[in-house]
Short mmCIF file of C-alpha atoms in Angstrom, two decimals:
data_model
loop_
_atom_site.label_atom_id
_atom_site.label_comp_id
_atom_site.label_asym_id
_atom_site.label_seq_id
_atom_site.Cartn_x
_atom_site.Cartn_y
_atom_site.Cartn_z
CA UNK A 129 -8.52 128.40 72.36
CA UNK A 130 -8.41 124.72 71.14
CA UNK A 131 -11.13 125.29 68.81
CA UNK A 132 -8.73 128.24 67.30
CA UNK A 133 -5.18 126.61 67.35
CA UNK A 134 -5.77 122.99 67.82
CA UNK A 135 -4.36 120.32 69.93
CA UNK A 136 -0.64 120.47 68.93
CA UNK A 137 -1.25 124.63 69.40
CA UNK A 138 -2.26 124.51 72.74
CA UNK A 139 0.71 121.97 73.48
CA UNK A 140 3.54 124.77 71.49
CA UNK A 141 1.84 127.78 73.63
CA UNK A 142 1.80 126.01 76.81
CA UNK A 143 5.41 124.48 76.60
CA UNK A 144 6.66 127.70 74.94
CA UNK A 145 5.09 129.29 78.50
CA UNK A 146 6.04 127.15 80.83
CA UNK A 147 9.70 127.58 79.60
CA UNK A 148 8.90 131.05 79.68
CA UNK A 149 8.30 130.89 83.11
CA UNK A 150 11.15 128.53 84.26
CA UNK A 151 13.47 130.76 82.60
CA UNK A 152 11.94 133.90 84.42
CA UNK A 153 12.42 131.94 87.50
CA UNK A 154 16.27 130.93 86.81
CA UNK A 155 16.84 134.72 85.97
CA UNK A 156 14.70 136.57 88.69
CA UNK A 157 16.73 138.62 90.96
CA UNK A 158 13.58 139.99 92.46
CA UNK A 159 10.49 138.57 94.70
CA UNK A 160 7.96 140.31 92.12
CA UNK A 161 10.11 138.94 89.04
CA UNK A 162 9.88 135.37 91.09
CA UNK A 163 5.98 136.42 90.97
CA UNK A 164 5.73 137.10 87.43
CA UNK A 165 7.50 133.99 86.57
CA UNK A 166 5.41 131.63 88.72
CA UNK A 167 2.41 132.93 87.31
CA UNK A 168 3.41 132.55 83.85
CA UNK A 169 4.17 128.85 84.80
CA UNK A 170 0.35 128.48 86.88
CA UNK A 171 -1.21 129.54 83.64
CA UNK A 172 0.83 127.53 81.43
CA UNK A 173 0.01 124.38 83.14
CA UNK A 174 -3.58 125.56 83.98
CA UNK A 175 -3.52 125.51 79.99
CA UNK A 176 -1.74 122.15 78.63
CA UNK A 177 -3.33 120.28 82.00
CA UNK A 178 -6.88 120.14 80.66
CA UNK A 179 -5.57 119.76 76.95
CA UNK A 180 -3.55 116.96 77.86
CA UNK A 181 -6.39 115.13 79.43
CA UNK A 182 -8.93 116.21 76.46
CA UNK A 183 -6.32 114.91 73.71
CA UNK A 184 -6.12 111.74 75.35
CA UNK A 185 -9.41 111.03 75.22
CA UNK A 186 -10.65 112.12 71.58
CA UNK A 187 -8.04 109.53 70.64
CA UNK A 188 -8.66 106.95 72.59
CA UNK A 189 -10.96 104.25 71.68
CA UNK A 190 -13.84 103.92 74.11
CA UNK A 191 -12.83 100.77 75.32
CA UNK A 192 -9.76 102.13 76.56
CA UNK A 193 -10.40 105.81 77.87
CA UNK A 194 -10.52 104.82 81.42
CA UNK A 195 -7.26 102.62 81.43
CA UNK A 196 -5.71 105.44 80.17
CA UNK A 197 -7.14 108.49 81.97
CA UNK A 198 -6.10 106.21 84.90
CA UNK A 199 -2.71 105.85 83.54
CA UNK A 200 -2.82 109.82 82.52
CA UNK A 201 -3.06 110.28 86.33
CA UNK A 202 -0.77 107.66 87.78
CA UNK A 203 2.02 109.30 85.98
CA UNK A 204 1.52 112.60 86.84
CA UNK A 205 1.63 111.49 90.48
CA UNK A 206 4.59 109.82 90.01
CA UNK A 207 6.16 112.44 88.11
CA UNK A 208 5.29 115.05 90.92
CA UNK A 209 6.93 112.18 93.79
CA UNK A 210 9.83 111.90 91.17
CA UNK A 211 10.69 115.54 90.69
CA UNK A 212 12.48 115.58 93.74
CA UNK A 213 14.65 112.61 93.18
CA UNK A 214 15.64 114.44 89.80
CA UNK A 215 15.82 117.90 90.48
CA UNK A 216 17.69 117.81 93.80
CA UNK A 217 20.80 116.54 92.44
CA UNK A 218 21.02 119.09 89.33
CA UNK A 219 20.32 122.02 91.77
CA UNK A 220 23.19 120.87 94.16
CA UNK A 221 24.93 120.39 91.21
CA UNK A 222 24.27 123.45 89.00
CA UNK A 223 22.26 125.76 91.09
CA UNK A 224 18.68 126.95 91.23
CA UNK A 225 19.34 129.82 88.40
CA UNK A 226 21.04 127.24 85.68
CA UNK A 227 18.43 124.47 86.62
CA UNK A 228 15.70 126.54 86.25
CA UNK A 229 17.19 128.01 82.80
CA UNK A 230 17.72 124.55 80.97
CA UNK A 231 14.48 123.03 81.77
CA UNK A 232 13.00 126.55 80.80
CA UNK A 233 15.55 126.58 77.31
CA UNK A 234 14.71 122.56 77.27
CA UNK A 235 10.60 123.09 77.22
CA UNK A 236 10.82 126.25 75.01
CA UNK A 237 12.22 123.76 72.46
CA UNK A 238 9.80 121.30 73.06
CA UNK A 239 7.10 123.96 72.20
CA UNK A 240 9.08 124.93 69.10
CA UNK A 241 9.02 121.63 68.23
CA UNK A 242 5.13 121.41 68.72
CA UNK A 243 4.66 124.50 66.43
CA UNK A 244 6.61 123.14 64.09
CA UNK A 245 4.92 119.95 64.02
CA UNK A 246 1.68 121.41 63.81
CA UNK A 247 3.01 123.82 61.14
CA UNK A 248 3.76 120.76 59.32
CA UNK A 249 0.41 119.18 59.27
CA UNK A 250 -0.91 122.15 57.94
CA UNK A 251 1.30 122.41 55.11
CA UNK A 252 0.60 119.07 53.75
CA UNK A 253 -3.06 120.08 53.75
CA UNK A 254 -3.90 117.22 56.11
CA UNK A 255 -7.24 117.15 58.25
CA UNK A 256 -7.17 118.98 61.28
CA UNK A 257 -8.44 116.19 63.72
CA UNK A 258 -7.15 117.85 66.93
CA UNK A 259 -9.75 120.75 67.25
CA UNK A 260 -12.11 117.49 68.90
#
């Protein structure tokens, strides 16, 4: 799929999806629409994951790709310890349904945003260097 829609393509499908998902999850009144959603999300991480980690280190200079895959992994961890510390409050807050919605609405825009970026590239008829 990389090969096909590049780096920043991957990145707008798999943000577009997760929010896909998040938002099926903030509007599921069902256990098989809860399903659906969570699924959508498993395959849009399952997607940008091993992108994420590829990107990184096509770009990196040799002399750095361990620091940072290192780093890569660090901050996932912390982001997963972190989640709760974040999200907890905004449910209480808001409620599972509207927390759900805005970081689905939120990372549908952030895969707009990759689309549009890659769009961009292409227009100005610079090299593709993400297919690496």
């Amino acid at each position: 799929m990389r090969a096909r829609i590049g780096r920043l393509g991957v990145f707008a499908l798999g943000s577009a999806a997760l929010g896909a998902g998040y938002l099926g999850l903030g509007g599921s009144q069902s256990y098989a629409g809860i399903l659906a959603a969570t699924a959508i999300t498993g395959i849009s991480m399952g997607m940008t994951t091993p992108n994420l980690s590829a990107s990184l280190l096509a770009i990196a200079p040799p002399s750095l790709r361990g620091r940072l895959s290192g780093a890569l992994i660090a901050s996932i961890f912390a982001g997963q310890f972190l989640s709760p510390f974040i999200s907890q409050p905004l449910i209480r807050s808001w409620g599972y349904a509207t927390t759900f919605s805005g970081a689905g609405a939120l990372l549908v825009a952030v895969g707009v945003a990759c689309y549009w970026r890659r769009s961009l590239v292409a227009a100005r008829g610079q090299p593709r260097e993400d297919t690496a």
